[in-house]
């Protein structure tokens, strides 16, 4: 995995946010479900705050059918 960085992933639902947290935690990637900041955009109101490689995280979410809106670096 590349350099770890902190970023936010806007989720499409709380269900996908919880599934993503479970998946990433199992892969030893630090993350937490948080309320989406008002200045970040629309969505379900929940995001995932992640410390890791954004490309690896996007790959894992896609491979596991977990829908997300956007990654905010």
N, C-alpha and C. Protein backbone atom coordinates (compact mmCIF):
# COMPACT_ATOMS: atom_id res chain seq x y z
N UNK A 1 0.84 -1.17 0.00
CA UNK A 1 0.00 0.00 0.00
C UNK A 1 0.88 1.23 0.00
N UNK A 2 0.41 2.33 -0.63
CA UNK A 2 1.16 3.57 -0.70
C UNK A 2 1.11 4.33 0.61
N UNK A 3 1.52 5.59 0.54
CA UNK A 3 1.52 6.44 1.72
C UNK A 3 0.10 6.62 2.24
N UNK A 4 -0.04 6.55 3.58
CA UNK A 4 -1.34 6.76 4.20
C UNK A 4 -1.64 8.25 4.26
N UNK A 5 -2.85 8.60 3.92
CA UNK A 5 -3.29 9.98 4.04
C UNK A 5 -4.72 9.97 4.55
N UNK A 6 -5.15 11.09 5.12
CA UNK A 6 -6.50 11.18 5.64
C UNK A 6 -7.39 11.83 4.58
N UNK A 7 -8.55 11.22 4.34
CA UNK A 7 -9.49 11.74 3.35
C UNK A 7 -10.91 11.34 3.73
N UNK A 8 -11.87 11.89 3.02
CA UNK A 8 -13.28 11.69 3.30
C UNK A 8 -13.95 11.07 2.08
N UNK A 9 -14.82 10.09 2.31
CA UNK A 9 -15.59 9.48 1.24
C UNK A 9 -17.06 9.75 1.51
N UNK A 10 -17.72 10.46 0.60
CA UNK A 10 -19.15 10.69 0.71
C UNK A 10 -19.90 9.42 0.34
N UNK A 11 -20.75 8.95 1.24
CA UNK A 11 -21.46 7.69 1.03
C UNK A 11 -22.87 7.93 0.50
N UNK A 12 -23.46 6.91 -0.12
CA UNK A 12 -24.81 7.02 -0.67
C UNK A 12 -25.88 6.64 0.34
N UNK A 13 -25.49 5.92 1.41
CA UNK A 13 -26.46 5.55 2.45
C UNK A 13 -25.69 5.16 3.71
N UNK A 14 -26.39 5.19 4.84
CA UNK A 14 -25.77 4.76 6.10
C UNK A 14 -25.43 3.27 6.03
N UNK A 15 -26.24 2.50 5.30
CA UNK A 15 -25.96 1.06 5.16
C UNK A 15 -24.62 0.84 4.48
N UNK A 16 -24.38 1.55 3.37
CA UNK A 16 -23.09 1.42 2.69
C UNK A 16 -21.96 1.96 3.55
N UNK A 17 -22.21 3.00 4.31
CA UNK A 17 -21.18 3.55 5.19
C UNK A 17 -20.76 2.51 6.23
N UNK A 18 -21.73 1.82 6.82
CA UNK A 18 -21.43 0.80 7.83
C UNK A 18 -20.73 -0.41 7.20
N UNK A 19 -21.16 -0.81 6.01
CA UNK A 19 -20.50 -1.93 5.31
C UNK A 19 -19.05 -1.58 4.97
N UNK A 20 -18.85 -0.34 4.51
CA UNK A 20 -17.50 0.11 4.17
C UNK A 20 -16.61 0.11 5.41
N UNK A 21 -17.14 0.60 6.52
CA UNK A 21 -16.36 0.62 7.76
C UNK A 21 -15.97 -0.80 8.17
N UNK A 22 -16.90 -1.72 8.10
CA UNK A 22 -16.63 -3.11 8.46
C UNK A 22 -15.55 -3.71 7.55
N UNK A 23 -15.67 -3.50 6.25
CA UNK A 23 -14.70 -4.02 5.28
C UNK A 23 -13.31 -3.44 5.52
N UNK A 24 -13.22 -2.12 5.61
CA UNK A 24 -11.92 -1.48 5.76
C UNK A 24 -11.26 -1.81 7.09
N UNK A 25 -12.06 -1.90 8.15
CA UNK A 25 -11.51 -2.28 9.45
C UNK A 25 -10.93 -3.70 9.39
N UNK A 26 -11.62 -4.60 8.70
CA UNK A 26 -11.13 -5.97 8.54
C UNK A 26 -9.81 -6.00 7.77
N UNK A 27 -9.61 -5.02 6.89
CA UNK A 27 -8.37 -4.92 6.10
C UNK A 27 -7.31 -4.07 6.81
N UNK A 28 -7.56 -3.75 8.08
CA UNK A 28 -6.61 -2.98 8.91
C UNK A 28 -6.42 -1.54 8.40
N UNK A 29 -7.48 -0.98 7.80
CA UNK A 29 -7.46 0.41 7.35
C UNK A 29 -8.29 1.21 8.33
N UNK A 30 -7.68 2.24 8.92
CA UNK A 30 -8.38 3.04 9.92
C UNK A 30 -9.46 3.89 9.27
N UNK A 31 -10.67 3.82 9.84
CA UNK A 31 -11.78 4.61 9.30
C UNK A 31 -12.85 4.77 10.36
N UNK A 32 -13.73 5.74 10.11
CA UNK A 32 -14.82 6.02 11.04
C UNK A 32 -15.97 6.66 10.27
N UNK A 33 -17.20 6.23 10.57
CA UNK A 33 -18.38 6.86 9.98
C UNK A 33 -18.59 8.20 10.69
N UNK A 34 -18.75 9.26 9.89
CA UNK A 34 -18.94 10.61 10.43
C UNK A 34 -20.08 11.30 9.68
N UNK A 35 -20.62 12.35 10.28
CA UNK A 35 -21.60 13.18 9.57
C UNK A 35 -20.88 13.95 8.48
N UNK A 36 -21.49 14.01 7.31
CA UNK A 36 -20.89 14.74 6.20
C UNK A 36 -20.91 16.24 6.50
N UNK A 37 -19.76 16.90 6.43
CA UNK A 37 -19.73 18.35 6.64
C UNK A 37 -20.62 19.05 5.60
N UNK A 38 -21.29 20.11 6.02
CA UNK A 38 -22.22 20.82 5.13
C UNK A 38 -21.54 21.39 3.89
N UNK A 39 -20.26 21.73 3.99
CA UNK A 39 -19.55 22.34 2.86
C UNK A 39 -19.01 21.31 1.87
N UNK A 40 -19.25 20.03 2.11
CA UNK A 40 -18.68 18.98 1.26
C UNK A 40 -19.63 18.52 0.16
N UNK A 41 -20.91 18.73 0.30
CA UNK A 41 -21.83 18.32 -0.75
C UNK A 41 -23.02 17.56 -0.21
N UNK A 42 -23.82 17.07 -1.12
CA UNK A 42 -25.04 16.37 -0.73
C UNK A 42 -24.80 14.87 -0.70
N UNK A 43 -25.78 14.17 -0.20
CA UNK A 43 -25.70 12.72 -0.10
C UNK A 43 -26.61 12.27 1.02
N UNK A 44 -26.28 11.16 1.61
CA UNK A 44 -27.13 10.62 2.66
C UNK A 44 -26.89 11.31 3.99
N UNK A 45 -25.85 12.13 4.08
CA UNK A 45 -25.53 12.79 5.34
C UNK A 45 -24.42 12.10 6.11
N UNK A 46 -23.94 10.97 5.58
CA UNK A 46 -22.85 10.25 6.23
C UNK A 46 -21.68 10.07 5.29
N UNK A 47 -20.51 10.16 5.87
CA UNK A 47 -19.26 9.96 5.13
C UNK A 47 -18.38 9.02 5.93
N UNK A 48 -17.31 8.61 5.30
CA UNK A 48 -16.32 7.78 5.95
C UNK A 48 -15.02 8.56 5.99
N UNK A 49 -14.50 8.79 7.19
CA UNK A 49 -13.20 9.42 7.36
C UNK A 49 -12.18 8.29 7.37
N UNK A 50 -11.21 8.34 6.46
CA UNK A 50 -10.29 7.22 6.26
C UNK A 50 -8.85 7.69 6.31
N UNK A 51 -7.99 6.86 6.90
CA UNK A 51 -6.54 7.05 6.83
C UNK A 51 -5.98 5.88 6.05
N UNK A 52 -5.47 6.15 4.86
CA UNK A 52 -4.95 5.07 4.02
C UNK A 52 -4.66 5.56 2.63
N UNK A 53 -4.55 4.64 1.71
CA UNK A 53 -4.29 4.93 0.31
C UNK A 53 -5.64 5.06 -0.40
N UNK A 54 -5.98 6.25 -0.90
CA UNK A 54 -7.29 6.44 -1.54
C UNK A 54 -7.56 5.48 -2.70
N UNK A 55 -6.56 5.19 -3.50
CA UNK A 55 -6.76 4.28 -4.63
C UNK A 55 -7.07 2.87 -4.17
N UNK A 56 -6.39 2.41 -3.13
CA UNK A 56 -6.65 1.08 -2.58
C UNK A 56 -8.05 1.01 -1.98
N UNK A 57 -8.45 2.05 -1.26
CA UNK A 57 -9.77 2.07 -0.64
C UNK A 57 -10.86 2.08 -1.72
N UNK A 58 -10.71 2.89 -2.75
CA UNK A 58 -11.70 2.91 -3.83
C UNK A 58 -11.80 1.55 -4.50
N UNK A 59 -10.66 0.89 -4.71
CA UNK A 59 -10.65 -0.44 -5.32
C UNK A 59 -11.41 -1.44 -4.45
N UNK A 60 -11.13 -1.43 -3.15
CA UNK A 60 -11.80 -2.36 -2.23
C UNK A 60 -13.31 -2.13 -2.21
N UNK A 61 -13.72 -0.87 -2.15
CA UNK A 61 -15.16 -0.57 -2.12
C UNK A 61 -15.82 -1.05 -3.41
N UNK A 62 -15.22 -0.76 -4.55
CA UNK A 62 -15.79 -1.16 -5.84
C UNK A 62 -15.86 -2.67 -5.97
N UNK A 63 -14.80 -3.37 -5.59
CA UNK A 63 -14.77 -4.83 -5.70
C UNK A 63 -15.81 -5.50 -4.81
N UNK A 64 -16.21 -4.81 -3.75
CA UNK A 64 -17.17 -5.38 -2.81
C UNK A 64 -18.57 -4.81 -2.97
N UNK A 65 -18.80 -4.09 -4.06
CA UNK A 65 -20.14 -3.58 -4.37
C UNK A 65 -20.65 -2.51 -3.42
N UNK A 66 -19.73 -1.78 -2.80
CA UNK A 66 -20.11 -0.72 -1.87
C UNK A 66 -20.12 0.61 -2.63
N UNK A 67 -21.31 1.20 -2.73
CA UNK A 67 -21.48 2.44 -3.50
C UNK A 67 -21.09 3.65 -2.66
N UNK A 68 -20.42 4.58 -3.31
CA UNK A 68 -20.06 5.84 -2.67
C UNK A 68 -20.21 6.95 -3.69
N UNK A 69 -20.30 8.19 -3.19
CA UNK A 69 -20.51 9.33 -4.10
C UNK A 69 -19.21 9.88 -4.62
N UNK A 70 -18.34 10.30 -3.72
CA UNK A 70 -17.12 10.98 -4.14
C UNK A 70 -16.06 10.86 -3.04
N UNK A 71 -14.80 10.95 -3.45
CA UNK A 71 -13.68 10.96 -2.51
C UNK A 71 -13.15 12.39 -2.44
N UNK A 72 -13.05 12.90 -1.22
CA UNK A 72 -12.56 14.26 -0.98
C UNK A 72 -11.19 14.18 -0.34
N UNK A 73 -10.15 14.57 -1.08
CA UNK A 73 -8.78 14.50 -0.58
C UNK A 73 -8.41 15.75 0.17
